[in-house]
Coordinates of C-alpha atoms and ligand atoms in Angstrom, one line a residue:
M1 CA 86.3 85.0 69.1
P2 CA 84.3 87.1 71.5
K3 CA 85.1 87.2 75.2
H4 CA 82.4 85.7 77.5
L5 CA 82.1 87.7 80.7
A6 CA 80.9 87.2 84.2
L7 CA 80.4 90.8 85.4
L8 CA 80.4 90.9 89.2
G9 CA 78.9 94.2 90.5
S10 CA 77.1 95.1 87.2
T11 CA 74.9 97.7 89.0
G12 CA 77.8 99.8 90.3
S13 CA 79.9 102.6 88.8
I14 CA 82.4 100.2 87.1
G15 CA 79.7 97.7 86.3
T16 CA 77.5 100.0 84.4
Q17 CA 80.4 101.5 82.5
T18 CA 81.5 98.0 81.6
L19 CA 78.1 97.3 80.1
E20 CA 78.5 100.5 78.1
V21 CA 81.7 99.1 76.7
V22 CA 80.0 95.8 76.0
K23 CA 77.2 97.7 74.1
A24 CA 79.8 99.5 72.0
H25 CA 81.5 96.1 71.1
P26 CA 78.8 93.5 70.6
D27 CA 81.0 91.4 68.3
E28 CA 83.8 91.2 70.9
L29 CA 82.0 90.9 74.2
V30 CA 79.2 88.7 75.4
V31 CA 77.7 89.0 78.9
E32 CA 77.1 85.6 80.5
V33 CA 76.5 86.6 84.1
I34 CA 75.7 89.8 85.9
T35 CA 75.4 90.3 89.7
A36 CA 74.3 92.8 92.2
N37 CA 74.1 93.1 96.0
R38 CA 70.7 94.8 96.6
N39 CA 69.8 96.9 93.5
A40 CA 67.3 94.4 92.1
D41 CA 65.5 96.9 89.9
L42 CA 68.7 97.8 87.9
L43 CA 69.8 94.2 87.8
I44 CA 66.4 93.2 86.3
Q45 CA 66.6 96.0 83.8
Q46 CA 70.2 95.0 82.8
A47 CA 69.1 91.4 82.5
R48 CA 66.3 92.3 80.1
E49 CA 68.7 94.4 78.0
F50 CA 71.8 92.1 77.9
L51 CA 70.0 88.7 78.2
P52 CA 72.7 86.9 80.2
N53 CA 72.7 83.2 80.9
A54 CA 72.4 83.9 84.7
V55 CA 72.0 86.7 87.2
V56 CA 72.9 86.7 90.9
I57 CA 71.4 88.9 93.6
A58 CA 73.6 88.6 96.7
D59 CA 70.9 89.7 99.1
E60 CA 68.7 86.5 99.4
N61 CA 65.7 88.5 100.5
L62 CA 65.4 89.9 97.0
Y63 CA 65.5 86.5 95.2
Q64 CA 61.7 86.3 94.7
K65 CA 61.5 89.7 93.3
V66 CA 64.2 89.1 90.6
K67 CA 63.0 85.5 89.9
E68 CA 59.4 86.7 89.3
A69 CA 60.5 89.6 87.1
L70 CA 62.5 87.3 84.8
L71 CA 60.0 84.4 84.8
D72 CA 59.1 84.9 81.2
S73 CA 62.8 84.5 80.1
D74 CA 65.4 81.7 80.0
I75 CA 67.7 83.6 82.4
K76 CA 68.7 81.6 85.5
V77 CA 68.3 83.5 88.8
F78 CA 70.5 82.7 91.8
A79 CA 70.9 84.4 95.2
G80 CA 73.4 84.6 98.0
Q81 CA 77.2 85.0 98.4
A82 CA 77.8 81.3 97.7
A83 CA 76.1 81.6 94.3
L84 CA 78.7 84.3 93.3
N85 CA 81.4 81.7 93.9
Q86 CA 79.7 79.2 91.6
V87 CA 78.6 81.4 88.7
V88 CA 82.2 82.6 88.1
Q89 CA 83.1 78.9 87.4
M90 CA 80.4 78.4 84.7
G91 CA 81.7 76.7 81.6
T92 CA 80.5 79.4 79.2
V93 CA 82.5 82.1 81.1
D94 CA 86.1 82.8 80.1
T95 CA 86.7 86.2 81.7
V96 CA 85.5 87.5 85.1
V97 CA 85.3 91.3 85.6
T98 CA 85.5 91.9 89.3
A99 CA 83.6 95.2 89.8
M100 CA 82.2 94.6 93.2
V101 CA 83.3 96.7 96.1
G102 CA 85.4 95.7 99.1
Y103 CA 86.3 92.4 100.6
S104 CA 83.3 90.7 99.1
G105 CA 85.4 90.3 95.9
L106 CA 88.0 88.0 97.4
L107 CA 86.3 84.6 97.4
P108 CA 84.7 84.9 93.9
T109 CA 88.1 85.9 92.5
V110 CA 89.8 82.9 94.1
K111 CA 87.1 80.6 92.7
A112 CA 87.3 82.1 89.3
I113 CA 91.1 81.7 89.1
E114 CA 90.8 78.1 90.4
A115 CA 88.4 77.5 87.5
G116 CA 91.0 78.8 85.0
K117 CA 89.1 82.1 84.2
N118 CA 91.0 85.3 83.2
I119 CA 90.4 88.2 85.5
A120 CA 89.8 91.9 84.6
L121 CA 90.4 93.4 88.0
A122 CA 88.7 96.5 89.4
N123 CA 88.2 95.2 92.9
K124 CA 91.6 96.3 94.3
E125 CA 90.6 95.2 97.8
T126 CA 91.1 91.5 96.7
L127 CA 94.8 92.2 96.1
V128 CA 95.1 94.3 99.3
V129 CA 93.7 91.5 101.5
A130 CA 95.5 88.5 99.9
G131 CA 97.8 89.7 97.2
D132 CA 100.5 87.0 97.8
L133 CA 97.9 84.3 97.6
I134 CA 96.2 85.6 94.5
A135 CA 99.6 86.1 92.8
R136 CA 100.5 82.4 93.5
L137 CA 97.1 81.2 92.3
I138 CA 97.5 83.1 89.0
Q139 CA 100.9 81.5 88.5
K140 CA 99.6 78.0 89.4
H141 CA 96.5 78.2 87.2
Q142 CA 98.2 80.1 84.3
V143 CA 95.4 82.7 84.0
F144 CA 95.8 86.3 82.9
I145 CA 95.0 89.3 85.0
T146 CA 94.4 92.7 83.4
P147 CA 94.0 95.8 85.6
I148 CA 91.0 98.1 85.3
D149 CA 92.1 100.7 87.9
S150 CA 93.2 103.6 85.8
E151 CA 96.7 103.9 87.4
H152 CA 97.4 100.2 87.1
S153 CA 96.1 100.2 83.5
A154 CA 98.5 103.1 82.8
I155 CA 101.4 101.1 84.2
F156 CA 100.3 98.0 82.4
Q157 CA 100.2 100.0 79.1
C158 CA 103.7 101.6 79.8
L159 CA 105.1 98.1 80.3
A160 CA 103.7 96.6 77.1
G161 CA 106.6 95.6 74.9
E162 CA 109.2 96.4 77.5
P163 CA 111.7 94.0 79.0
E164 CA 110.4 94.9 82.5
K165 CA 113.6 96.6 83.6
I166 CA 111.6 98.8 86.0
E167 CA 113.5 101.2 88.3
K168 CA 110.3 102.5 89.8
I169 CA 106.6 102.9 89.4
I170 CA 105.2 106.4 89.8
L171 CA 101.5 106.2 90.9
T172 CA 99.7 109.5 90.3
A173 CA 97.1 110.7 92.8
S174 CA 94.6 113.5 92.3
G175 CA 94.8 114.4 96.0
G176 CA 91.0 114.3 96.2
P177 CA 88.6 117.0 97.2
F178 CA 90.6 118.0 100.4
R179 CA 94.1 118.3 98.9
T180 CA 94.4 122.0 99.9
K181 CA 92.6 121.9 103.2
T182 CA 94.5 122.2 106.5
L183 CA 94.4 119.5 109.2
D184 CA 92.1 121.8 111.3
E185 CA 89.7 122.2 108.4
L186 CA 89.7 118.4 107.9
K187 CA 88.2 117.9 111.4
K188 CA 84.9 119.4 110.2
V189 CA 84.5 118.0 106.6
T190 CA 81.2 116.2 105.9
P191 CA 80.4 113.1 103.9
A192 CA 78.6 115.3 101.3
Q193 CA 81.9 117.3 100.8
A194 CA 84.0 114.1 100.7
L195 CA 81.7 112.6 98.1
K196 CA 82.4 115.5 95.6
H197 CA 85.5 114.2 93.9
P198 CA 87.1 116.9 91.6
N199 CA 87.9 114.6 88.6
W200 CA 86.2 111.2 88.9
D201 CA 82.6 110.0 89.3
M202 CA 82.8 106.8 91.3
G203 CA 81.0 104.6 93.9
A204 CA 80.7 106.0 97.5
K205 CA 83.4 103.8 99.1
I206 CA 86.2 104.6 96.7
T207 CA 85.3 108.3 96.7
I208 CA 85.8 108.5 100.4
D209 CA 89.0 106.4 100.1
S210 CA 90.1 109.1 97.6
A211 CA 89.4 111.9 100.0
T212 CA 91.4 110.2 102.8
M213 CA 94.0 109.0 100.2
M214 CA 93.6 105.5 101.5
N215 CA 92.7 104.7 97.9
K216 CA 96.3 105.5 96.9
G217 CA 97.5 103.4 99.8
L218 CA 95.4 100.5 98.6
E219 CA 96.7 101.1 95.0
V220 CA 100.4 100.9 96.2
V221 CA 99.7 97.4 97.6
E222 CA 97.8 96.5 94.4
A223 CA 100.8 97.7 92.3
K224 CA 103.2 95.5 94.3
W225 CA 101.2 92.3 93.5
L226 CA 100.2 93.2 89.9
F227 CA 103.7 94.1 88.8
G228 CA 105.9 92.1 91.2
V229 CA 108.1 95.1 92.3
Q230 CA 109.7 95.8 95.7
N231 CA 107.9 98.2 98.1
Q232 CA 110.6 100.9 97.7
Q233 CA 110.1 100.9 93.9
I234 CA 106.6 102.3 94.3
E235 CA 106.3 106.1 94.6
V236 CA 103.2 108.3 94.9
V237 CA 103.1 111.8 93.3
V238 CA 100.1 114.1 93.6
H239 CA 99.0 115.3 90.2
P240 CA 95.7 117.3 90.6
Q241 CA 94.7 117.3 87.0
S242 CA 94.4 113.5 86.6
I243 CA 95.7 113.6 83.0
I244 CA 98.8 111.5 83.6
H245 CA 97.3 108.3 85.0
S246 CA 100.7 106.9 86.1
M247 CA 104.3 106.4 85.0
V248 CA 107.1 103.8 84.8
Q249 CA 110.7 104.8 85.1
F250 CA 113.1 102.2 83.6
T251 CA 116.6 101.3 84.6
D252 CA 118.1 103.6 81.9
G253 CA 116.3 106.6 83.5
S254 CA 113.7 106.8 80.7
I255 CA 110.1 107.5 81.9
K256 CA 106.9 106.4 80.1
A257 CA 103.6 107.9 81.0
Q258 CA 100.1 107.0 79.9
M259 CA 97.8 110.0 79.5
G260 CA 94.2 110.8 78.7
L261 CA 91.0 112.4 79.9
P262 CA 89.7 110.9 83.2
D263 CA 87.2 108.4 81.9
M264 CA 87.1 104.9 83.4
K265 CA 85.6 103.4 80.2
L266 CA 89.0 103.6 78.6
P267 CA 90.9 101.4 81.1
I268 CA 87.8 99.1 81.3
Q269 CA 87.9 98.7 77.5
Y270 CA 91.7 98.1 77.4
A271 CA 91.4 95.5 80.1
L272 CA 89.0 93.6 77.9
S273 CA 90.6 94.3 74.5
F274 CA 94.2 93.6 75.5
P275 CA 96.5 92.8 73.7
D276 CA 94.4 94.5 71.0
R277 CA 93.1 98.1 71.1
W278 CA 89.6 98.8 69.9
H279 CA 88.3 102.0 68.5
S280 CA 86.3 104.2 70.9
S281 CA 84.3 107.4 70.6
F282 CA 85.3 108.7 74.1
P283 CA 86.1 112.4 74.1
R284 CA 89.8 113.1 73.0
M285 CA 92.2 115.3 74.9
D286 CA 93.2 118.7 73.7
F287 CA 96.6 119.6 75.2
R288 CA 96.0 123.3 74.8
L289 CA 93.2 123.1 77.4
Y290 CA 95.7 121.7 79.9
P291 CA 98.6 124.1 79.8
N292 CA 99.6 123.3 83.4
L293 CA 100.2 119.8 84.5
T294 CA 101.5 120.0 88.1
F295 CA 103.0 117.6 90.6
E296 CA 103.4 117.6 94.4
Q297 CA 104.7 115.5 97.3
P298 CA 101.8 113.8 99.2
D299 CA 101.2 115.1 102.7
F300 CA 101.6 111.9 104.9
D301 CA 100.6 113.8 108.1
K302 CA 97.4 115.2 106.7
F303 CA 96.5 112.0 104.9
H304 CA 97.6 109.6 107.5
C305 CA 95.8 106.6 105.8
L306 CA 98.5 106.7 103.1
A307 CA 101.2 106.3 105.8
L308 CA 99.3 103.4 107.4
A309 CA 99.0 101.6 104.1
Y310 CA 102.8 102.0 103.5
E311 CA 103.4 100.6 107.0
A312 CA 101.1 97.6 106.3
L313 CA 102.8 97.0 103.0
E314 CA 106.2 97.1 104.7
K315 CA 105.3 94.7 107.5
G316 CA 103.2 92.5 105.2
G317 CA 101.5 89.3 106.6
N318 CA 97.8 89.9 107.5
L319 CA 98.3 93.7 108.1
P320 CA 97.0 94.8 104.7
A321 CA 93.9 92.7 105.4
I322 CA 93.5 94.4 108.7
I323 CA 93.7 97.9 107.3
N324 CA 91.3 97.0 104.5
A325 CA 88.6 95.6 106.9
A326 CA 89.0 98.5 109.4
N327 CA 88.9 101.0 106.6
E328 CA 85.6 99.5 105.2
I329 CA 84.0 99.8 108.7
A330 CA 85.4 103.3 109.3
V331 CA 84.3 104.6 105.9
A332 CA 80.7 103.1 106.4
A333 CA 80.6 104.8 109.8
F334 CA 81.8 108.1 108.4
L335 CA 79.2 108.0 105.6
K336 CA 76.5 107.5 108.3
E337 CA 78.0 110.5 110.2
K338 CA 78.8 108.3 113.2
I339 CA 82.5 109.4 113.2
G340 CA 84.4 112.4 111.9
F341 CA 86.8 112.3 108.9
L342 CA 90.0 112.3 110.9
Q343 CA 88.7 109.4 113.0
I344 CA 89.0 107.1 110.0
P345 CA 92.8 106.7 110.3
L346 CA 92.6 106.6 114.1
L347 CA 90.2 103.6 113.9
I348 CA 92.4 101.8 111.4
E349 CA 95.5 102.4 113.6
K350 CA 93.7 101.0 116.6
A351 CA 92.7 97.9 114.6
M352 CA 96.3 97.4 113.4
N353 CA 97.4 97.4 117.1
G354 CA 94.5 95.2 118.3
I355 CA 94.6 92.3 115.9
G356 CA 97.3 89.5 116.1
F357 CA 99.9 89.6 113.4
I358 CA 100.3 86.6 111.2
K359 CA 103.5 86.5 109.1
N360 CA 102.4 83.9 106.4
P361 CA 98.6 83.8 106.4
T362 CA 96.6 81.1 104.6
L363 CA 93.2 81.9 103.0
D364 CA 91.5 80.8 106.2
D365 CA 93.7 83.2 108.2
Y366 CA 92.7 86.1 105.8
I367 CA 89.1 85.3 106.3
A368 CA 89.4 85.1 110.1
T369 CA 91.5 88.4 110.1
D370 CA 88.7 90.1 108.1
T371 CA 86.0 88.9 110.5
E372 CA 87.9 89.7 113.7
T373 CA 89.0 93.2 112.5
R374 CA 85.4 94.1 111.5
K375 CA 84.2 93.0 115.0
L376 CA 87.0 94.9 116.8
T377 CA 86.5 98.1 114.7
Q378 CA 82.8 98.0 115.2
S379 CA 83.4 97.8 119.0
F380 CA 85.4 101.1 118.8
L381 CA 82.4 103.0 117.3
Ligands
NDP401 P1 80.0 100.8 93.5 O1 79.7 101.0 94.9 O2 79.5 101.8 92.5 O3 79.4 99.4 93.0 C1 79.7 98.2 93.7 C2 79.0 97.0 93.1 O4 79.2 95.9 93.9 C3 77.5 97.1 92.9 O5 77.1 96.4 91.8 C4 77.0 96.5 94.2 O6 75.7 96.0 94.1 C5 78.0 95.3 94.4 N1 78.2 94.9 95.7 C6 78.4 95.7 96.8 N2 78.6 94.9 97.9 C7 78.4 93.6 97.5 C8 78.4 92.4 98.2 N3 78.6 92.3 99.5 N4 78.2 91.3 97.5 C9 78.0 91.3 96.2 N5 78.0 92.5 95.5 C10 78.2 93.6 96.1 O7 81.5 100.6 93.4 P2 82.5 101.0 92.2 O8 82.0 100.6 90.9 O9 82.9 102.4 92.4 O10 83.8 100.2 92.6 C11 83.9 98.8 92.4 C12 85.4 98.4 92.6 O11 86.2 99.0 91.6 C13 86.0 98.8 93.9 O12 86.8 97.8 94.4 C14 86.7 100.1 93.6 O13 87.8 100.3 94.4 C15 87.2 99.7 92.2 N6 87.5 100.9 91.3 C16 86.4 101.7 91.0 C17 86.7 102.9 90.2 C18 85.5 103.8 89.8 O14 85.7 104.7 89.0 N7 84.4 103.6 90.4 C19 88.0 103.2 89.7 C20 89.0 102.2 90.0 C21 88.7 101.1 90.8 P3 74.4 97.0 94.5 O15 74.4 98.0 93.4 O16 73.3 96.1 94.5 O17 74.7 97.6 95.8

């Protein structure tokens, strides 16, 4: 039986690679829905190629353009954020791939789970903002969540067939493009430099998050909710070659690692093939080309975002939602050269101190926290 997908964010880095996986496995994967924010041209092109049941363009100003371009087809065209919440619930969809970026992934993911759809999760921000709520919904609706993030896919693969006697999770981090720079040098780095990741080709937001190491901080929170471990059981180790994608140490001291060349198509495919493994023609790794796999302690002073994420995880409540929203505003401001690189953690810290703490937030509290934090962080710019 093929899986029937709603692919949210089909025009992005994860979205386009997911469509490559679909193309390689036409008997196993069928695309029912694709969505984009503003890239109407690529969305139209993808619709013509994959012939989904429906497409959504989140920016309503582009509705006419997409509608007219697909007039000669049976493809339904919708626009707006609310439409995203509806298409994930379509009867023909069984699996929702959340490949949109940022907070915008939260509500569609909630709606998809409530409609009993399985989730292949790339959008880590959803678990950062409201991990406890998502974990409860998954339990309640008995749906399955498979991680796409390479580190979490690695952990998921290490845990397959295990009795879950986890001592700790070891998340590997490449360290990003600025791993060897001094704090002084970091003052002057530009968006263009930050966008040059040494190992991965990704969307702009996650690439900046990798440069600040906030990405690893978000992944620590993501790991807590995906694998149900305690905060102190999650450790980060810098591994610049990005060959070991992450590890699990079990209670007998044994460590399992998942390895491979850095290629997101592999974890995307595994998230969709699980519990099976499908053949792939991705390049294979030759160990002789990687004689040195190295490991370092992350520098929490230089990469203060990582320390802030750990603090948010420890205090819990709506604090992870605050760091997520403040980070999204700060990263966008850095990309527009409105602030310097080292101001990103400063803005996040100011937002953490400026927004009221809520110990046990509801969905409405998370939504309000996100709105207030964005407003406050914008006011600092
Ligand atoms: P991209 O920026 O490349 O793509 C984002 C996608 O989301 C695009 O299709 C974009 O549409 C759409 N989108 C953006 N904003 C909105 C919005 N407000 N409403 C609806 N759709 C929106 O991001 P990535 O593919 O790099 O990342 C996607 C997610 O996956 C992120 O959460 C990231 O952290 C995670 N991830 C990514 C990895 C990677 O290798 N790229 C690795 C691991 C995790 P449009 O094109 O029209 O702007």
